[in-house]
């Protein structure tokens, strides 16, 4: 495996380890980091002069590793915005109204209730402030799109990010924190005033992109096909409807909706083609290099600088420089250097799913695809073309499979069919689409380009929809833990090493990797089979209680909940994470016995059991209960109120429990309750 022979590989790995340690909570003081860096660099220079001795070489390697980890920690600490004295997390209180001065930075996908933007904070009241927020503006008749770079005054309420209210849900707050966003502001159009528009490089490119999209809309481009084309070429997925996006996910083709190496490589070839008539003199070669790099980064900014875009643009910039210097470009070296530079600039990208999938897919294509291609060498050019598509698709899919299962818990079984059908068509769409975008920079696009482009995108969507409709080949709700993720990658890498050079020893190592993965899976199943738990979920205006005994689950809820149980994402996430299948549903009961505890549920019917003194009291559906009198008579050890209750009632019950010194759990504040 050639990549392990590069010294830069070990430096990158230890640098990444430093970033991971910081993200996991290891936060040494900056002075300690700088002191360690100073000492490490001094020792490294000292050992450099004695590198002929084997002991000095070992020491030199250890010191470089420590320095790489320290640089990783320092980089993460330097980019941690909420440590600043002026950051809004140091100045604000949750759920309190403020006056904000904000700069519109990025447009997000709208929700049913709100128009959403990523904004950069300038002031809170009359105090200097900084940091990123999400601005939510309630939809109304005054709806309009704010230009990127607009400076606005807003009266709104600030809400800090909250952890998931139910078990095993996607942690959206953690996702936002990786992007240095720690809160959201909610307001309405009458409380917002545009002061001015700032002209920055980012705002100019973003608003130019908006102009292109508006010109395409005015060209009578069908909205559904236009949304897909804008995602394909300009990296903006905000306008794609949920059904189309779901079809692309189920068909294993969602990656083509993200601008990546395929798109950036095509841009580089296109620019090179345009520059071909210019003579290859020394001065002209520098001019060509400058134009190519400027074109690549301009396209990257226009596409929104998503992690996969930054990775592709950085790598192709190195390729362009290598061609200019007439030196062979080692793709592994380029991969490592680009990753190191990107993480030095934006360490939070390491924890972005798109960044992880992008690098893993490319790494496995470079490493595994040549091995697969060697199995068959078709002489026919058409067969060879489709064979290359299959091998590239299989290598990329295998490389990203464990990560996809860990994050998304599903696997598209017909991914190879999708790629064979879509990729040839995608190349033509990109050629025609790029011409349409270039013309769209200046005005309305002619119909002789729009009509065939619409037809091809519609055909692509139909193919994707057909593949996605074959539910039998889409494997959903696959439980996959963090430990299984690492074990799966160990097994895959051992398998590819064996494929590279088959030996008995490597075959045995691959089998050991397989046994490790199976052992972790069996251990997880055994842990589930030997445990029991009862959970009160948080649902708005509804109640759901689950009782799991071993791998058998009983769901308690009203009739409307039982009828929609398959579409309940809260429950499906819980079932997947616990390797459990739902066995039966029951109506809510007023009395439960679990782990020798008596659990009483009181709803609006006010049914109680005077002879029973419950250990836990669950209050649902806003009953008119005199809680103070009930507590003094029965003295429960814990009281729980779920999301089906009125908030005003919950506040009164909370005050009563605080006065009686009885623990009170509001699922609307603290999330689910587990027994």
GROMACS .gro file of N, CA and C in nm, residues 520-618:
model
  297
  520UNK      N    1  -1.848  -0.819   1.727
  520UNK     CA    2  -1.907  -0.693   1.776
  520UNK      C    3  -2.059  -0.696   1.754
  521UNK      N    4  -2.102  -0.746   1.638
  521UNK     CA    5  -2.245  -0.755   1.610
  521UNK      C    6  -2.314  -0.849   1.710
  522UNK      N    7  -2.253  -0.965   1.734
  522UNK     CA    8  -2.311  -1.062   1.829
  522UNK      C    9  -2.316  -1.003   1.970
  523UNK      N   10  -2.210  -0.930   2.007
  523UNK     CA   11  -2.208  -0.866   2.140
  523UNK      C   12  -2.320  -0.764   2.154
  524UNK      N   13  -2.342  -0.685   2.047
  524UNK     CA   14  -2.451  -0.587   2.050
  524UNK      C   15  -2.587  -0.655   2.063
  525UNK      N   16  -2.606  -0.762   1.986
  525UNK     CA   17  -2.733  -0.835   1.994
  525UNK      C   18  -2.752  -0.897   2.131
  526UNK      N   19  -2.643  -0.948   2.188
  526UNK     CA   20  -2.651  -1.009   2.321
  526UNK      C   21  -2.686  -0.904   2.427
  527UNK      N   22  -2.627  -0.785   2.413
  527UNK     CA   23  -2.657  -0.677   2.508
  527UNK      C   24  -2.803  -0.639   2.502
  528UNK      N   25  -2.859  -0.637   2.380
  528UNK     CA   26  -3.001  -0.605   2.365
  528UNK      C   27  -3.087  -0.717   2.423
  529UNK      N   28  -3.048  -0.842   2.396
  529UNK     CA   29  -3.126  -0.957   2.440
  529UNK      C   30  -3.128  -0.972   2.592
  530UNK      N   31  -3.031  -0.916   2.660
  530UNK     CA   32  -3.023  -0.932   2.806
  530UNK      C   33  -3.055  -0.803   2.881
  531UNK      N   34  -3.119  -0.707   2.814
  531UNK     CA   35  -3.151  -0.581   2.881
  531UNK      C   36  -3.299  -0.546   2.862
  532UNK      N   37  -3.347  -0.462   2.950
  532UNK     CA   38  -3.486  -0.417   2.945
  532UNK      C   39  -3.491  -0.267   2.974
  533UNK      N   40  -3.583  -0.198   2.910
  533UNK     CA   41  -3.599  -0.056   2.938
  533UNK      C   42  -3.738  -0.009   2.898
  534UNK      N   43  -3.781   0.095   2.965
  534UNK     CA   44  -3.910   0.158   2.934
  534UNK      C   45  -3.883   0.305   2.907
  535UNK      N   46  -3.939   0.360   2.799
  535UNK     CA   47  -3.910   0.496   2.759
  535UNK      C   48  -4.039   0.575   2.738
  536UNK      N   49  -4.043   0.694   2.796
  536UNK     CA   50  -4.150   0.790   2.768
  536UNK      C   51  -4.094   0.887   2.664
  537UNK      N   52  -4.147   0.883   2.542
  537UNK     CA   53  -4.099   0.968   2.433
  537UNK      C   54  -4.157   1.108   2.444
  538UNK      N   55  -4.091   1.201   2.374
  538UNK     CA   56  -4.146   1.337   2.364
  538UNK      C   57  -4.208   1.355   2.226
  539UNK      N   58  -4.340   1.368   2.222
  539UNK     CA   59  -4.412   1.398   2.098
  539UNK      C   60  -4.502   1.518   2.123
  540UNK      N   61  -4.511   1.606   2.026
  540UNK     CA   62  -4.599   1.721   2.043
  540UNK      C   63  -4.744   1.677   2.030
  541UNK      N   64  -4.824   1.711   2.130
  541UNK     CA   65  -4.968   1.684   2.134
  541UNK      C   66  -5.001   1.535   2.122
  542UNK      N   67  -4.908   1.451   2.165
  542UNK     CA   68  -4.933   1.307   2.160
  542UNK      C   69  -4.848   1.238   2.266
  543UNK      N   70  -4.880   1.111   2.290
  543UNK     CA   71  -4.808   1.033   2.391
  543UNK      C   72  -4.766   0.899   2.332
  544UNK      N   73  -4.640   0.862   2.355
  544UNK     CA   74  -4.591   0.731   2.314
  544UNK      C   75  -4.498   0.677   2.423
  545UNK      N   76  -4.526   0.557   2.466
  545UNK     CA   77  -4.444   0.488   2.566
  545UNK      C   78  -4.405   0.353   2.509
  546UNK      N   79  -4.277   0.319   2.517
  546UNK     CA   80  -4.231   0.189   2.470
  546UNK      C   81  -4.177   0.107   2.586
  547UNK      N   82  -4.201  -0.021   2.578
  547UNK     CA   83  -4.149  -0.115   2.679
  547UNK      C   84  -4.073  -0.225   2.605
  548UNK      N   85  -3.942  -0.228   2.624
  548UNK     CA   86  -3.860  -0.329   2.558
  548UNK      C   87  -3.811  -0.430   2.659
  549UNK      N   88  -3.850  -0.554   2.638
  549UNK     CA   89  -3.800  -0.666   2.719
  549UNK      C   90  -3.722  -0.756   2.626
  550UNK      N   91  -3.591  -0.757   2.643
  550UNK     CA   92  -3.500  -0.824   2.549
  550UNK      C   93  -3.514  -0.757   2.411
  551UNK      N   94  -3.544  -0.834   2.307
  551UNK     CA   95  -3.561  -0.772   2.175
  551UNK      C   96  -3.708  -0.758   2.137
  552UNK      N   97  -3.796  -0.780   2.233
  552UNK     CA   98  -3.940  -0.767   2.208
  552UNK      C   99  -3.987  -0.630   2.255
  553UNK      N  100  -4.052  -0.558   2.165
  553UNK     CA  101  -4.093  -0.422   2.195
  553UNK      C  102  -4.244  -0.409   2.191
  554UNK      N  103  -4.299  -0.343   2.291
  554UNK     CA  104  -4.441  -0.309   2.294
  554UNK      C  105  -4.454  -0.157   2.292
  555UNK      N  106  -4.535  -0.106   2.200
  555UNK     CA  107  -4.555   0.038   2.187
  555UNK      C  108  -4.694   0.072   2.238
  556UNK      N  109  -4.701   0.163   2.334
  556UNK     CA  110  -4.828   0.209   2.389
  556UNK      C  111  -4.859   0.348   2.333
  557UNK      N  112  -4.979   0.364   2.277
  557UNK     CA  113  -5.020   0.494   2.223
  557UNK      C  114  -5.166   0.492   2.188
  558UNK      N  115  -5.221   0.607   2.149
  558UNK     CA  116  -5.361   0.613   2.111
  558UNK      C  117  -5.380   0.557   1.969
  559UNK      N  118  -5.503   0.554   1.922
  559UNK     CA  119  -5.534   0.491   1.793
  559UNK      C  120  -5.463   0.561   1.676
  560UNK      N  121  -5.458   0.695   1.678
  560UNK     CA  122  -5.395   0.768   1.567
  560UNK      C  123  -5.246   0.737   1.559
  561UNK      N  124  -5.183   0.721   1.675
  561UNK     CA  125  -5.040   0.687   1.677
  561UNK      C  126  -5.018   0.546   1.625
  562UNK      N  127  -5.102   0.453   1.666
  562UNK     CA  128  -5.086   0.314   1.622
  562UNK      C  129  -5.105   0.300   1.472
  563UNK      N  130  -5.192   0.383   1.413
  563UNK     CA  131  -5.217   0.374   1.269
  563UNK      C  132  -5.101   0.430   1.187
  564UNK      N  133  -5.022   0.519   1.247
  564UNK     CA  134  -4.911   0.581   1.174
  564UNK      C  135  -4.775   0.535   1.226
  565UNK      N  136  -4.771   0.418   1.287
  565UNK     CA  137  -4.650   0.372   1.355
  565UNK      C  138  -4.533   0.350   1.259
  566UNK      N  139  -4.562   0.306   1.135
  566UNK     CA  140  -4.454   0.281   1.038
  566UNK      C  141  -4.388   0.409   0.990
  567UNK      N  142  -4.462   0.518   0.994
  567UNK     CA  143  -4.408   0.647   0.949
  567UNK      C  144  -4.350   0.729   1.063
  568UNK      N  145  -4.351   0.673   1.183
  568UNK     CA  146  -4.301   0.746   1.299
  568UNK      C  147  -4.148   0.735   1.305
  569UNK      N  148  -4.078   0.843   1.264
  569UNK     CA  149  -3.932   0.840   1.257
  569UNK      C  150  -3.868   0.826   1.395
  570UNK      N  151  -3.933   0.880   1.498
  570UNK     CA  152  -3.879   0.867   1.634
  570UNK      C  153  -3.868   0.720   1.674
  571UNK      N  154  -3.974   0.645   1.643
  571UNK     CA  155  -3.974   0.503   1.678
  571UNK      C  156  -3.881   0.423   1.589
  572UNK      N  157  -3.882   0.452   1.458
  572UNK     CA  158  -3.798   0.377   1.365
  572UNK      C  159  -3.649   0.393   1.398
  573UNK      N  160  -3.609   0.514   1.439
  573UNK     CA  161  -3.469   0.537   1.478
  573UNK      C  162  -3.432   0.453   1.600
  574UNK      N  163  -3.525   0.445   1.693
  574UNK     CA  164  -3.502   0.366   1.815
  574UNK      C  165  -3.492   0.217   1.782
  575UNK      N  166  -3.582   0.168   1.697
  575UNK     CA  167  -3.580   0.026   1.659
  575UNK      C  168  -3.450  -0.010   1.589
  576UNK      N  169  -3.406   0.075   1.495
  576UNK     CA  170  -3.283   0.049   1.420
  576UNK      C  171  -3.162   0.044   1.510
  577UNK      N  172  -3.151   0.143   1.599
  577UNK     CA  173  -3.034   0.151   1.687
  577UNK      C  174  -3.027   0.035   1.785
  578UNK      N  175  -3.143  -0.024   1.818
  578UNK     CA  176  -3.147  -0.132   1.917
  578UNK      C  177  -3.166  -0.269   1.853
  579UNK      N  178  -3.145  -0.278   1.719
  579UNK     CA  179  -3.156  -0.407   1.650
  579UNK      C  180  -3.286  -0.479   1.687
  580UNK      N  181  -3.392  -0.402   1.691
  580UNK     CA  182  -3.519  -0.452   1.742
  580UNK      C  183  -3.628  -0.436   1.638
  581UNK      N  184  -3.717  -0.532   1.633
  581UNK     CA  185  -3.834  -0.522   1.546
  581UNK      C  186  -3.957  -0.501   1.633
  582UNK      N  187  -4.043  -0.410   1.589
  582UNK     CA  188  -4.165  -0.385   1.664
  582UNK      C  189  -4.250  -0.511   1.661
  583UNK      N  190  -4.296  -0.555   1.778
  583UNK     CA  191  -4.373  -0.679   1.785
  583UNK      C  192  -4.523  -0.654   1.803
  584UNK      N  193  -4.560  -0.558   1.887
  584UNK     CA  194  -4.703  -0.535   1.907
  584UNK      C  195  -4.727  -0.393   1.957
  585UNK      N  196  -4.849  -0.347   1.933
  585UNK     CA  197  -4.892  -0.216   1.980
  585UNK      C  198  -5.012  -0.234   2.073
  586UNK      N  199  -5.022  -0.145   2.171
  586UNK     CA  200  -5.133  -0.148   2.265
  586UNK      C  201  -5.180  -0.007   2.295
  587UNK      N  202  -5.304   0.004   2.339
  587UNK     CA  203  -5.354   0.134   2.382
  587UNK      C  204  -5.287   0.171   2.513
  588UNK      N  205  -5.286   0.300   2.541
  588UNK     CA  206  -5.226   0.347   2.666
  588UNK      C  207  -5.297   0.286   2.786
  589UNK      N  208  -5.219   0.242   2.883
  589UNK     CA  209  -5.274   0.187   3.006
  589UNK      C  210  -5.253   0.287   3.120
  590UNK      N  211  -5.330   0.270   3.225
  590UNK     CA  212  -5.317   0.362   3.339
  590UNK      C  213  -5.221   0.309   3.445
  591UNK      N  214  -5.188   0.180   3.435
  591UNK     CA  215  -5.097   0.124   3.535
  591UNK      C  216  -4.998   0.029   3.468
  592UNK      N  217  -4.869   0.049   3.500
  592UNK     CA  218  -4.762  -0.035   3.447
  592UNK      C  219  -4.678  -0.085   3.564
  593UNK      N  220  -4.623  -0.206   3.546
  593UNK     CA  221  -4.526  -0.259   3.642
  593UNK      C  222  -4.398  -0.290   3.564
  594UNK      N  223  -4.289  -0.225   3.605
  594UNK     CA  224  -4.163  -0.245   3.534
  594UNK      C  225  -4.049  -0.238   3.634
  595UNK      N  226  -3.967  -0.344   3.638
  595UNK     CA  227  -3.852  -0.351   3.730
  595UNK      C  228  -3.895  -0.324   3.874
  596UNK      N  229  -4.000  -0.390   3.916
  596UNK     CA  230  -4.053  -0.377   4.052
  596UNK      C  231  -4.100  -0.236   4.086
  597UNK      N  232  -4.121  -0.153   3.982
  597UNK     CA  233  -4.172  -0.018   4.005
  597UNK      C  234  -4.316  -0.008   3.958
  598UNK      N  235  -4.395   0.061   4.036
  598UNK     CA  236  -4.534   0.086   3.999
  598UNK      C  237  -4.540   0.222   3.929
  599UNK      N  238  -4.592   0.222   3.806
  599UNK     CA  239  -4.595   0.343   3.724
  599UNK      C  240  -4.740   0.375   3.692
  600UNK      N  241  -4.786   0.491   3.734
  600UNK     CA  242  -4.924   0.533   3.713
  600UNK      C  243  -4.929   0.642   3.605
  601UNK      N  244  -5.019   0.626   3.508
  601UNK     CA  245  -5.039   0.726   3.404
  601UNK      C  246  -5.174   0.793   3.427
  602UNK      N  247  -5.173   0.924   3.441
  602UNK     CA  248  -5.296   1.001   3.459
  602UNK      C  249  -5.318   1.088   3.336
  603UNK      N  250  -5.434   1.073   3.272
  603UNK     CA  251  -5.468   1.155   3.157
  603UNK      C  252  -5.592   1.239   3.186
  604UNK      N  253  -5.653   1.294   3.084
  604UNK     CA  254  -5.768   1.383   3.103
  604UNK      C  255  -5.889   1.312   3.163
  605UNK      N  256  -5.892   1.177   3.156
  605UNK     CA  257  -6.003   1.102   3.217
  605UNK      C  258  -5.993   1.097   3.369
  606UNK      N  259  -5.874   1.130   3.423
  606UNK     CA  260  -5.850   1.136   3.569
  606UNK      C  261  -5.877   1.002   3.640
  607UNK      N  262  -5.849   0.891   3.571
  607UNK     CA  263  -5.864   0.759   3.634
  607UNK      C  264  -5.744   0.734   3.724
  608UNK      N  265  -5.769   0.705   3.849
  608UNK     CA  266  -5.662   0.676   3.945
  608UNK      C  267  -5.694   0.547   4.019
  609UNK      N  268  -5.597   0.498   4.093
  609UNK     CA  269  -5.614   0.376   4.174
  609UNK      C  270  -5.581   0.413   4.319
  610UNK      N  271  -5.684   0.446   4.397
  610UNK     CA  272  -5.660   0.499   4.533
  610UNK      C  273  -5.578   0.406   4.622
  611UNK      N  274  -5.585   0.275   4.595
  611UNK     CA  275  -5.514   0.181   4.681
  611UNK      C  276  -5.367   0.166   4.644
  612UNK      N  277  -5.323   0.228   4.531
  612UNK     CA  278  -5.185   0.211   4.484
  612UNK      C  279  -5.107   0.340   4.503
  613UNK      N  280  -4.988   0.325   4.562
  613UNK     CA  281  -4.896   0.439   4.577
  613UNK      C  282  -4.786   0.423   4.471
  614UNK      N  283  -4.792   0.499   4.362
  614UNK     CA  284  -4.697   0.477   4.251
  614UNK      C  285  -4.557   0.529   4.283
  615UNK      N  286  -4.458   0.461   4.226
  615UNK     CA  287  -4.320   0.511   4.235
  615UNK      C  288  -4.298   0.624   4.135
  616UNK      N  289  -4.360   0.610   4.017
  616UNK     CA  290  -4.346   0.709   3.910
  616UNK      C  291  -4.484   0.751   3.862
  617UNK      N  292  -4.504   0.878   3.847
  617UNK     CA  293  -4.631   0.932   3.797
  617UNK      C  294  -4.607   0.997   3.661
  618UNK      N  295  -4.678   0.951   3.556
  618UNK     CA  296  -4.670   1.009   3.421
  618UNK      C  297  -4.799   1.087   3.395
   0.00000   0.00000   0.00000
